[in-house]
Each structure stands twice: as C-alpha cells, then as structure tokens.
Amino acid sequence: MFKKPFNTKPRTSLRSSSSRGVAQESRNLFPNAWDSASQLKQNRGGAKPEESPAPVPVPDKLQAAKFVSHIGDKGEILYNEASEPLWLKAEVAGCEGTVLVPTVYTQWMFPAIIPILYTAPYVVEKLLNGADLMVPGLLVPESGLPELPKGTVVAVCCPGNLAAQAIGVLTFDTKNVKSVVGSKGKAVLVTHTYKDYLWGSGSKTALPVITPDDIGCSQAPDEMQPNTEEDVVVNAVDNGAAPEKDPPDAPAEITSDSVLISPGEMDELLFTTLKQAMATVLDQDSASSLLPMVASTLYSTYMVPNAPPEKDIDIKKSTFKKLAKFLKAADKRGLMKLKDIRGEVYVKSLGWDQQEMVQYTPYSVPSARSGAKGSTGQAQDSLASAKGEQSETSQSGGSANGVIGIVELLKPSRALAPLFDDVGAQTETGFFTRKQARGVLEDYIKGRSLVDAKASQFVKLDHRLCDGLLTKDEYSKLTVIRRDQLHTRLQETMILYTQVSVPGKEAVLRIGKPPTVDIVCERKMGNKVVTRVIGLEAYGIDPAEIAKELRTACASSTAVDPVPGKKNAHSVLVQGHQVPAVTKILDKRCKLPQQLLTVLDKTGKAKTASKGKS
C-alpha cells in the first residue's frame, strides 16, 4: 500500500474523546500491547522525574492525516507528538471494512502486540520491494504454526529478531499446519513494511534488534523448518500489486504443471522458444511482411504461445529479468538485429541463417497454445470475432458462453407516442428493437397509403410524421421525404437505452450508449511510450488482474492508478505500444465486444484514432 509515495492532507489534532476511542479500540483488538505497557509502567515505578514516562500504544495526544495511496486506497494515519506514525485506519486487503493496524514503529515498542510469523532474510528483501509473502516462504516451527484465524493482522520477522520487517493480513486458517513444503498460494497480504513511504513519514529509525526474551517467546530460531532455498526463491513472493480475490483457506498442493526451474534453465528455455517461433510462425516466408516488429509483440504474440509443452516462459524468472536484456543477448548471438525507433525497441530482422538455427529441429506445440497468427492485425481479427459473437448475443438478449451482452433498445419519445398508438404497437416492456421500430413505421406508412404514387422511394408526410420527425422549420417546406431518411430520423428521434449483460451479474438497463473502455497510447516524459486502459470497472473487470496479465504478456512493467475526478475508477498503465496485447486480452479473456472499445493513438504514428460503432 505504501511502496510508492502517497498523498496526505494536513494533519489535525484529535479531540480527547476521539483519542480515547482509538485507545479503547486498540485495547479490544490488541490487549497484549496494553499488558506490556502496564508491565513497563510498573517496572518504572521508581523512575526519576526527569526520565521519560513509559510508552503506551495510544498516547493521549494524537494527530490524524487522511491519505490516498498510489493505487487509490484511502484511510487515516495516526501520529504522535513526535510525528511518528503509530496506527493506520483503512480498508486493507484481506479484511472487511475499516480496520486498525499498528505500524512497524508501534510493533517495535510492543513486539507482542500482534502474532509473529517468520521468513528468511532473502525473502524479506522481496517483501520490502512490494511483494506479498507466499506460503513456501514461511518458516514453520517443529510444533507447527500458531493457531490463527484467517484475516488476523500479523508481523513478519526474521528468526532471532522480533522487530517486524512487514505488517500484513493472514489469508488462511493456520490451525494444524505443521509444514508448508510442497504448498503454494499467498500467506500474508502485506500492508506496510520497514523502509516503505509510511515508515519514511516518521523518524526513519533503523530496524532494532529485539530478542525473543523481550516478550518471553519460547520459539527459538533453530526450531524452524525452512523449505529448500530454491523453493523459497521461486515461490515465496509475488510481485503483483493486487491480492487474490479469494485467498485459499489452506495451502494448496503443487500440481504437476508447477515445474521449478533455475534462472539458467529459464534462459535456455527462452532461447529455445525464440528459435521455435523463428522456425514455425516466423519463418522467412511468413515474417518478411511483419518486420520491423515491436519487441514486446515478438515476445507476447509469438514466443509465449510457442513454449515447449507443459512449460511456460517467464522473463522475470531468468537471469535477464528484463526483456530488453534478453533481446540484446539474442542480438549478440546473431538471432536478430534490433533497432531503436523513436525510443522504442524494434526487431529489424531475424537470423534464420545462423548455425544454431540451421541445426534446430522444431517440436510440436499443442493447438491450444499455438495461437500466434503472425501480425499485429491479430488483435483486429480477435475483435472482429468478438463482434460476431456479440451480434448473436444481442439478438438473443443474453450473455451466453461468458460473453458480455449488449442489446440496444428504443423507446418512443413523447412526440412519437401517438404514431405508435395509432398502429397499436405495444410490447411488454415498452421498448422496441431497431427492427421492430422499422416494422412499426412501415405498418403506419402502408396503413395510411402514404407511399408516393410517382416515386415509391418517397413517403408523403401527414400530421403524425410531421409532429414526430420534422423540425419547426421543415413543417412548411417538406411534403415528402425519402423512405430511408424517414427510418433514420425515427431511430435518431427515439430514446436509446442499452442493456448490458455481464456474466454472473444481473443485466443493467441504462439510458444512452454503453460506457466504453478507452485504450490510449501516449508519450510521457523522456519520450517513453505508454498504453493506458480506462473504464474496466463498468463491465466487472478487475484492473489489477488485467495489469498482472499484461505484465506477463508484454514483459513490461504495469501500474494501477486512480482516475482523477472519478470515484472508484482506476486505469491500467503498461509501458510500450501495447494496443494489440490489450485488445487480445480484453477479447479472449474478458469477452469484451468491439463496439465497447475506443482506441486512440497520441504517439504521432501513422495510425488514426478508431472507435467501434455502437
């Protein structure tokens, strides 16, 4: 929550009654801290007047500052008179509603305030960079984990030091958990860590050393049962900013698909997948019209689907860590030539004549995975397919097969109501489809013999048509009008409603056109190109989940930022020109119809803004 800078309002002093309320709430939630404070006070009973009084979890005088985090989370930070952040009141991941959470400063003063879980020092480094603690990263005593219910606020420490490195929320019930070897899933959703920006808003005190004897802890560090270092490094942390929606109640077993490989093996797997793509979907005949190609497109569209069977490539798990470093290594091996075009890396050519390519023998890829088509037009084809499915959905009025359904409905305006009444056109809901509205108008024209005898494409205007479809200026000027123009005016004059059916939710009927999902490509400072996606929440799509998928598909960094001026609205930001990757994910995974997407390119490329027709 605080791994990036956050915005705060000026601090205000809390009233005495409010401070007492916070103190009472902390007594109820964290009684161990108050017991420790009472013990400290008794021990200092004979203290000299000039000595500082014993600390308490909630001092009498508090200052409060409201904050908004970089991902849009809101809450309140409580400081003492020394400007030390002691408590956090906010809606944190893993808990329902607003909760009171101690900061690391408070835990350092009262180590027994919350239960403690242990992890290895090399895992802590990942936690301080914003990751959540995974189950394989837990160090379990021989007696098992302490019995804690799901949703408990816990401290994450290293063996031998009870000073919290991170504060977070437990995702599963730890009763009867004796070992986590061979398990996976998130264990703690981290809220706040040592050296994050919340810690930086205080005195920036270095991590103290607190021994188990300070709180009478019987759990010695040498009683821990860690996993192998390889298990912990590969599985212990998750760099995704958003927590899982439904954390498991107990650690899940590792499946046969979860194969642990070393960074060096991942390097070779990346090169093998690149050669596989060059030998199949990007051979000399197919790729001649596709080059130069955006480097991220090569990775997401051609390499990822062509990984060896039962294996997945992940640039983050290699020694390269970044796609740019892998591409430079491939360039040195002669497998490709790179070119920088306006600040973005492109693949200029591929080295099919290299010795290792000549000797390479392709393997077979399951049809479910080999979906690469061979051009960035793949995204347009995907959207066209979605549009075809959507048209069928619209006709049936549902959201079959998990597709988001869009149905346009028309309602007669007050001026058109007499025309529909004369024909006797009625529906149970009072709404008409466009086809039904055309039928009503044709019935009215035929019933009153309004077709011009000299030219059948023209229709004579009577008082009903004039009242409903003409402007005041046209009343005295027009006596006939083309039939197609009359139908166009009818549908433009009727009130448009849109029914949106999201799978798993009730259909929503709203006036006007449905909200669109905007995909904007623009340049930022330093001439860097970024792609921004806005409006996903309207269709029940979690921006954090889309950001996580784009991070893997594009091998680029992503972020989820609040949209200024819009409540509970977030945008997904991904580095690079990633329009094809975004449209592919929204099409394949979210089943979002084409007419709901608006694509705008502000990078100055030869690409016009396009908007799907409603």
Tab-separated table of C-alpha atoms in Angstrom, residues 261 266-267 269-278 281-282 291 293-308 311-318 320-327 330 336 338 344-347 350 369 371-373 376 378 548-557 574-575 577-578 580-581 584-585:
chain	number	residue	atom	x	y	z
A	261	ILE	CA	13.498	-24.462	-12.928
A	266	MET	CA	14.879	-20.390	-17.961
A	267	ASP	CA	17.489	-18.577	-20.095
A	269	LEU	CA	14.125	-22.093	-22.436
A	270	LEU	CA	13.729	-18.530	-23.708
A	271	PHE	CA	16.273	-19.063	-26.499
A	272	THR	CA	14.666	-22.401	-27.424
A	273	THR	CA	11.232	-20.753	-27.623
A	274	LEU	CA	12.633	-17.938	-29.772
A	275	LYS	CA	14.152	-20.447	-32.210
A	276	GLN	CA	10.876	-22.403	-32.227
A	277	ALA	CA	8.963	-19.256	-33.233
A	278	MET	CA	11.561	-18.418	-35.906
A	281	VAL	CA	5.242	-18.992	-37.207
A	282	LEU	CA	8.046	-16.515	-38.008
A	291	LEU	CA	9.363	-6.768	-39.851
A	293	MET	CA	8.235	-5.613	-35.309
A	294	VAL	CA	7.781	-4.194	-31.804
A	295	ALA	CA	9.959	-6.280	-29.474
A	296	SER	CA	7.205	-6.847	-26.927
A	297	THR	CA	4.937	-8.140	-29.709
A	298	LEU	CA	7.547	-10.748	-30.604
A	299	TYR	CA	7.563	-11.945	-27.006
A	300	SER	CA	3.836	-11.887	-26.203
A	301	THR	CA	2.368	-12.879	-29.578
A	302	TYR	CA	4.933	-15.360	-30.912
A	303	MET	CA	7.147	-16.648	-28.083
A	304	VAL	CA	4.694	-17.162	-25.207
A	305	PRO	CA	2.261	-19.370	-27.223
A	306	ASN	CA	5.154	-21.441	-28.637
A	307	ALA	CA	6.823	-22.508	-25.392
A	308	PRO	CA	7.581	-26.243	-25.075
A	311	LYS	CA	6.309	-25.382	-19.783
A	312	ASP	CA	5.807	-21.617	-19.524
A	313	ILE	CA	8.369	-18.921	-20.169
A	314	ASP	CA	8.726	-16.010	-17.776
A	315	ILE	CA	11.360	-13.348	-18.381
A	316	LYS	CA	11.240	-12.403	-14.691
A	317	LYS	CA	12.467	-15.857	-13.648
A	318	SER	CA	15.510	-15.726	-15.924
A	320	PHE	CA	17.934	-11.356	-17.687
A	321	LYS	CA	14.926	-10.147	-15.591
A	322	LYS	CA	14.031	-7.672	-18.359
A	323	LEU	CA	13.027	-8.306	-21.963
A	324	ALA	CA	15.497	-5.704	-23.258
A	325	LYS	CA	18.473	-7.614	-21.809
A	326	PHE	CA	17.293	-10.893	-23.341
A	327	LEU	CA	16.888	-9.250	-26.756
A	330	ALA	CA	19.841	-12.703	-28.765
A	336	MET	CA	18.112	-10.998	-34.568
A	338	LEU	CA	17.495	-4.653	-33.107
A	344	GLU	CA	11.000	2.005	-28.696
A	345	VAL	CA	12.913	-1.202	-29.465
A	346	TYR	CA	12.005	-2.963	-32.711
A	347	VAL	CA	13.195	-6.262	-34.177
A	350	LEU	CA	15.833	-12.337	-37.733
A	369	ARG	CA	-1.235	-22.922	-27.314
A	371	GLY	CA	-2.417	-19.320	-31.462
A	372	ALA	CA	0.048	-16.812	-32.907
A	373	LYS	CA	-1.148	-15.514	-36.262
A	376	THR	CA	-0.396	-7.191	-35.162
A	378	GLN	CA	-4.322	-10.458	-34.870
A	548	LYS	CA	-0.995	-8.682	-13.887
A	549	GLU	CA	-1.774	-10.411	-17.196
A	550	LEU	CA	-0.291	-7.568	-19.234
A	551	ARG	CA	2.871	-7.679	-17.143
A	552	THR	CA	3.404	-11.293	-18.225
A	553	ALA	CA	2.130	-10.997	-21.801
A	554	CYS	CA	4.092	-7.833	-22.643
A	555	ALA	CA	7.121	-8.391	-20.405
A	556	SER	CA	6.711	-4.770	-19.339
A	557	SER	CA	6.084	-3.027	-16.056
A	574	VAL	CA	1.656	-0.566	-19.267
A	575	GLN	CA	4.940	0.519	-20.824
A	577	HIS	CA	2.834	0.490	-27.521
A	578	GLN	CA	0.705	-2.437	-26.306
A	580	PRO	CA	-2.593	-5.368	-29.761
A	581	ALA	CA	-1.824	-7.111	-26.461
A	584	LYS	CA	-6.261	-9.513	-27.299
A	585	ILE	CA	-6.630	-9.928	-23.528
